Amino acid sequence: MNNEIYKKIFKNKYLSNKIFRTVSEINRDKVSLKYTDAVDVGWMVSNGHLGLAREKIENNSTIYFHPFDLFAEISNHTDIFISLFERNKYVCLEFYKEYSNSIIANLKNIEVVRYLYEHGYGPVDSHLELWSMDTKVLQWLLQNKWLKITPYTLVSRKIHPALWRTDVVYAKGNLEVLIKHIESPISVEDGVYMMETLLHHPYIAVLEHVLPLFDPLIKNQKFCKMSYDKAVGYIRERDKSHETKKMIHATTHTPNTVFNHILCDALYDWHSWVDFENGEAHEIFAKLWESKASRIRVVDDQIFYHIHPDTPQEIVDNDLAIHHFMDSNLIIDIGTYLTKLCVMKANLKVIEFLFDKGYTVIHLPHTRQADENYELFFKSVVKRTSQEDRDLIVKLASQAYHWTLSIRSILKACCTHGLVETFTYYYYIFAKDLTAVKTQDLMSECIVEALNRKCYKMVNLIESLGYSLVKHRNRCLQIFQQFSFMNIYDQVDKLVEASPIKQRNQLYCDLLVIAIQNGDYRGVKHIFTKYRPYPLQENVWKKLAGSYHFPIIEFINRNRSICFPRSTARICDTHFYKLFDLALSTKTVGKQKTINVPLLEYLFKKDLVDIKKLIPKQLESIAPFFGSNTDIRKDYPNLYQLAYFVEHNNYDNIDPFINILVKNCLVGFEDPFKNGQFLSQMESLDDADYYDDDFDFDFNFNDMDHLENLGFLEADMNLDISNLFGGINDFGDEEEEDDDEYEEDDEDEYPDAEFNIAIQMSNGEVSDIEPFYLEKAKKRYHDQFEPQYTLVEYLDKNQDKFKQEVSFQGLFDQVIKVYKHRLLDFKEYLGTLVKRYRCVLNDSHYKYLFKHNDGLTLFGEVPDSLFVSPNYKPPALKSKSKSSVKQTPQLRETLLKNKRPVKKLKK
């Protein structure tokens, strides 16, 4: 650049101010921080400041990160990830223990996956989402034998043993990788299971890959009373139009509708226009409509269509005939189906066409939760800038067109995508048709959407239109709590100014709680330095006591004169002892109150608390973390707690951990088979209480910006009995059966009917279910128990931290002894202890195992068990006697005196 020109421009006060203001506005949505304020590693990495992050780590600066960020974006940088993990291991492990399966399934960095597994943190034999994993990570896990692929795994649709997915599609390359690691030939028994599963959940890609691997004898088997060739053809036919069926699924229909190939073909005709551009698609759709007009009848909320081409007009126009033919699926309502296609392609002209034809109740998506295409549809709508498109949008959002397009959704979409000019254009058109109250509520929603998307310039625009964020104090605090007030501190200042002076200290404390909750270090500084809140209320200290945001605590410590004005050094010290005391009971993991060990460790390390000044009750609470008492209570089941014990106490062996391992070796439900009340108890699993502690929620890293928004909160927790039997329709979805009516389908054509018939026959009693179905249901039930190897794997990989060689034989012995009446539920866990962790069967186990069917081989987990050896001699079992105590004359006399009289029974 010419230096003279540069000087002339920036020496001009007007030009320089204009440039700086313009640049500032361009970067309005980008948060800029001072060096000392940059303490969040997640922010540094997401904004590309990798050098700054590495420098802060190397300088041992007090920094912060949310574990979610660590396992998401930070995990793409191996050195930063490992440094943070090692430095904050107990913070990371608390989060990792809860979501380990989802974390591994979403990681894309093989080096990070390698680090986790080689240090004992990798989930063993877990139910990972194999179909969606990174292909290279999946291949590494298989090559290093961390995963074993079985025929059952390959066709499984589960994200958790209690829930079934029917819409799984393998990522490119994943299926091929899995097939390479499956043992072949696939046995007849496993092949039958795979074929029956594919009959219910057709997936032609899986079928074509496994057919060459089947044992040839499988061709002699029957599959739901079908021959092998017919079953293969049936699977191929059902999967042929998979994408079409997904769209057809949106069509409204009666619960008993079965979508056969004739119906699919009829509806597919209406799909022919969607691949063209909007204008051309509209013309093709109009011609298609005219060609089928004689088979169509339109009412305000339905479009009736007869699937046969030679339908007389009088049938289509007759109400009784329409309902008769709808019951037999010869006439269907295609209104919702066509609307779905319009939404998927954002074709507004076709929507206008349908409305003009009389279909005036068009249900377009109105929320993200209501329709997966909501976001893309309105994104496409608001990004159309031609006057013709904008006129059509305004037309469809008008009263004349029954507000088919939602004004609310249009304006919110502008906020979502930061379209300031578009928002302004539509706002001035729509505002005149809305009442003041409706407009105020709508603007409030738009502000929330803008904050959610970090579009701060949109917040300023809405405020310039006269809608203040801080007008309603409680609503404003709720919005701050949800999205933080980072980068909108001017709104905080306006809220403070609008509040009565007597209520301000309460407001300051509420704002501090919000900032701490959102990890907003700069927000905490802003409140302290500008407003000097004092005294700090209990809610502030409790929020600090439950957090890991040590930079905030360090700021308070270094700025005592600001945070504790007019306080002596002794009074300042008492605040940190108060924080210590709250850290002993404030933090909650699941439903359990637990100690915030990382915070206590920080307070000791920074000499903010002197362990010698603690009272006996406090010392008892922190043992064995910081005391000489190394006894481990059963209420310390978390991985991070176990890791802390192992790395700080130098135990001789793992015996102190056996009780914890036995208590936490399995996640599952009470066995409904033990009392013979199968169906009634299985239905009770719908009660959400069964899931409170043991249910693993999965989430997708790709769609989430904040932990509060995680998709696992939306998991469907209902376990319907039809899931256990495979009661599904042709789309792999749960069948909605009428309680008073059941229509039996042809068994050869619809194999699912056998399962449904079994359900209808059962009436709540196990005895009413055919043995075949009962055994199948039992198998699925026992698969719901999920073994937990995390603690075992960690101990095995950290043997160097014990004085003696680690042996899990004691754990193996205890599990068999403690759970002797329900060993079948533990067969996988016990089998893994034998195969992976070097445990063996011995004579002490015989008395527990021989009572169970196939128990002597651990239910097939140890087929070469010593108990089934022809040379094995079982140990003598003690006979049960009434008393093993030798009766002296005195004892006998006492027993006779205390003996209760027994009434004789009448014959």
Short mmCIF file of C-alpha atoms in Angstrom, two decimals, residues 348-506:
data_model
loop_
_atom_site.label_atom_id
_atom_site.label_comp_id
_atom_site.label_asym_id
_atom_site.label_seq_id
_atom_site.Cartn_x
_atom_site.Cartn_y
_atom_site.Cartn_z
CA LEU A 348 -44.37 -22.02 -3.66
CA LYS A 349 -46.02 -21.98 -7.08
CA VAL A 350 -47.36 -25.50 -6.64
CA ILE A 351 -48.64 -24.54 -3.18
CA GLU A 352 -50.47 -21.60 -4.79
CA PHE A 353 -51.83 -23.95 -7.46
CA LEU A 354 -53.23 -26.38 -4.87
CA PHE A 355 -54.85 -23.53 -2.92
CA ASP A 356 -56.47 -22.18 -6.08
CA LYS A 357 -57.87 -25.65 -6.76
CA GLY A 358 -59.70 -25.57 -3.42
CA TYR A 359 -57.17 -27.21 -1.08
CA THR A 360 -57.24 -24.28 1.34
CA VAL A 361 -56.14 -25.94 4.59
CA ILE A 362 -52.49 -26.54 3.73
CA HIS A 363 -50.43 -27.61 6.73
CA LEU A 364 -46.92 -26.28 6.16
CA PRO A 365 -44.31 -26.90 8.87
CA HIS A 366 -44.40 -24.32 11.63
CA THR A 367 -41.59 -25.46 13.96
CA ARG A 368 -38.28 -27.30 13.67
CA GLN A 369 -39.68 -30.07 15.85
CA ALA A 370 -42.76 -30.54 13.65
CA ASP A 371 -40.86 -31.21 10.44
CA GLU A 372 -37.23 -31.98 9.65
CA ASN A 373 -37.53 -29.88 6.46
CA TYR A 374 -38.70 -26.72 8.29
CA GLU A 375 -35.25 -25.12 8.38
CA LEU A 376 -34.39 -25.75 4.73
CA PHE A 377 -37.85 -24.73 3.51
CA PHE A 378 -37.90 -21.29 5.13
CA LYS A 379 -34.21 -20.75 4.40
CA SER A 380 -35.03 -21.18 0.72
CA VAL A 381 -38.08 -18.93 1.01
CA VAL A 382 -36.37 -15.93 2.66
CA LYS A 383 -33.31 -16.09 0.40
CA ARG A 384 -35.40 -15.45 -2.71
CA THR A 385 -34.89 -11.81 -3.59
CA SER A 386 -36.64 -11.35 -6.94
CA GLN A 387 -39.72 -9.14 -6.77
CA GLU A 388 -41.87 -11.92 -8.28
CA ASP A 389 -40.85 -14.33 -5.53
CA ARG A 390 -41.33 -11.75 -2.80
CA ASP A 391 -44.79 -10.86 -4.10
CA LEU A 392 -45.76 -14.55 -4.04
CA ILE A 393 -44.45 -14.93 -0.49
CA VAL A 394 -46.48 -11.92 0.68
CA LYS A 395 -49.52 -13.31 -1.16
CA LEU A 396 -49.30 -16.74 0.52
CA ALA A 397 -48.81 -15.05 3.90
CA SER A 398 -51.96 -12.95 3.51
CA GLN A 399 -55.48 -13.41 4.86
CA ALA A 400 -56.77 -14.16 1.35
CA TYR A 401 -54.59 -17.28 1.33
CA HIS A 402 -55.41 -18.15 4.95
CA TRP A 403 -51.88 -17.25 6.05
CA THR A 404 -50.61 -20.45 4.43
CA LEU A 405 -47.06 -19.16 4.90
CA SER A 406 -46.44 -18.23 8.51
CA ILE A 407 -45.42 -14.58 9.03
CA ARG A 408 -43.75 -15.63 12.25
CA SER A 409 -41.65 -18.29 10.50
CA ILE A 410 -40.64 -15.89 7.70
CA LEU A 411 -39.34 -13.21 10.06
CA LYS A 412 -37.65 -15.74 12.35
CA ALA A 413 -35.93 -17.30 9.33
CA CYS A 414 -34.51 -13.86 8.47
CA CYS A 415 -33.05 -13.71 12.00
CA THR A 416 -31.71 -17.25 11.69
CA HIS A 417 -29.71 -16.40 8.59
CA GLY A 418 -28.84 -12.78 9.40
CA LEU A 419 -30.80 -11.27 6.51
CA VAL A 420 -31.18 -7.72 7.81
CA GLU A 421 -32.48 -6.17 4.56
CA THR A 422 -34.99 -9.00 3.98
CA PHE A 423 -36.25 -8.75 7.56
CA THR A 424 -36.79 -5.00 7.15
CA TYR A 425 -38.66 -5.50 3.86
CA TYR A 426 -41.13 -8.05 5.25
CA TYR A 427 -41.48 -6.36 8.63
CA TYR A 428 -42.94 -3.16 7.21
CA ILE A 429 -45.36 -5.17 5.03
CA PHE A 430 -46.56 -7.55 7.73
CA ALA A 431 -46.58 -5.21 10.76
CA LYS A 432 -49.67 -3.31 9.57
CA ASP A 433 -51.69 -6.56 9.64
CA LEU A 434 -50.71 -7.46 13.24
CA THR A 435 -51.91 -6.07 16.54
CA ALA A 436 -49.42 -4.36 18.84
CA VAL A 437 -49.48 -7.28 21.28
CA LYS A 438 -48.87 -9.86 18.56
CA THR A 439 -46.07 -7.76 17.08
CA GLN A 440 -44.41 -7.39 20.51
CA ASP A 441 -44.54 -11.15 21.09
CA LEU A 442 -43.25 -11.82 17.59
CA MET A 443 -40.33 -9.41 18.00
CA SER A 444 -39.47 -11.07 21.30
CA GLU A 445 -39.28 -14.43 19.50
CA CYS A 446 -37.16 -12.88 16.75
CA ILE A 447 -34.69 -11.51 19.32
CA VAL A 448 -34.41 -14.96 20.88
CA GLU A 449 -33.76 -16.50 17.46
CA ALA A 450 -31.11 -13.86 16.64
CA LEU A 451 -29.34 -14.50 19.96
CA ASN A 452 -29.51 -18.24 19.42
CA ARG A 453 -27.72 -17.76 16.08
CA LYS A 454 -25.35 -15.13 17.51
CA CYS A 455 -26.66 -12.56 15.03
CA TYR A 456 -26.22 -9.48 17.22
CA LYS A 457 -26.75 -6.93 14.44
CA MET A 458 -30.30 -8.28 14.10
CA VAL A 459 -30.86 -7.60 17.82
CA ASN A 460 -29.81 -3.98 17.26
CA LEU A 461 -32.10 -3.71 14.22
CA ILE A 462 -35.15 -4.98 16.12
CA GLU A 463 -34.36 -2.62 18.98
CA SER A 464 -34.14 0.28 16.51
CA LEU A 465 -37.69 -0.57 15.44
CA GLY A 466 -38.84 0.20 18.98
CA TYR A 467 -38.90 -3.24 20.59
CA SER A 468 -36.71 -3.30 23.69
CA LEU A 469 -35.24 -6.54 24.98
CA VAL A 470 -35.12 -5.21 28.56
CA LYS A 471 -38.70 -3.94 28.78
CA HIS A 472 -39.81 -7.00 30.77
CA ARG A 473 -37.18 -7.81 33.41
CA ASN A 474 -38.05 -11.46 34.07
CA ARG A 475 -38.40 -12.27 30.36
CA CYS A 476 -35.08 -10.58 29.70
CA LEU A 477 -33.36 -12.62 32.43
CA GLN A 478 -34.84 -15.82 30.97
CA ILE A 479 -33.39 -14.94 27.55
CA PHE A 480 -29.99 -14.15 29.11
CA GLN A 481 -30.10 -17.43 31.00
CA GLN A 482 -30.80 -19.35 27.81
CA PHE A 483 -28.27 -17.66 25.54
CA SER A 484 -25.99 -15.67 27.86
CA PHE A 485 -25.45 -11.96 27.40
CA MET A 486 -22.01 -12.27 25.86
CA ASN A 487 -21.40 -9.47 23.35
CA ILE A 488 -24.61 -7.64 24.27
CA TYR A 489 -23.40 -6.04 27.49
CA ASP A 490 -25.10 -2.83 26.40
CA GLN A 491 -28.40 -4.64 26.96
CA VAL A 492 -27.26 -5.57 30.47
CA ASP A 493 -26.51 -1.94 31.20
CA LYS A 494 -29.96 -0.92 29.96
CA LEU A 495 -31.58 -3.56 32.16
CA VAL A 496 -29.70 -2.26 35.19
CA GLU A 497 -30.70 1.33 34.45
CA ALA A 498 -34.36 0.32 34.15
CA SER A 499 -34.35 -1.47 37.54
CA PRO A 500 -35.13 0.20 40.90
CA ILE A 501 -31.99 0.93 42.94
CA LYS A 502 -33.11 -1.26 45.86
CA GLN A 503 -33.46 -4.28 43.58
CA ARG A 504 -30.15 -3.89 41.78
CA ASN A 505 -27.92 -6.01 44.03
CA GLN A 506 -30.34 -8.90 43.55
#
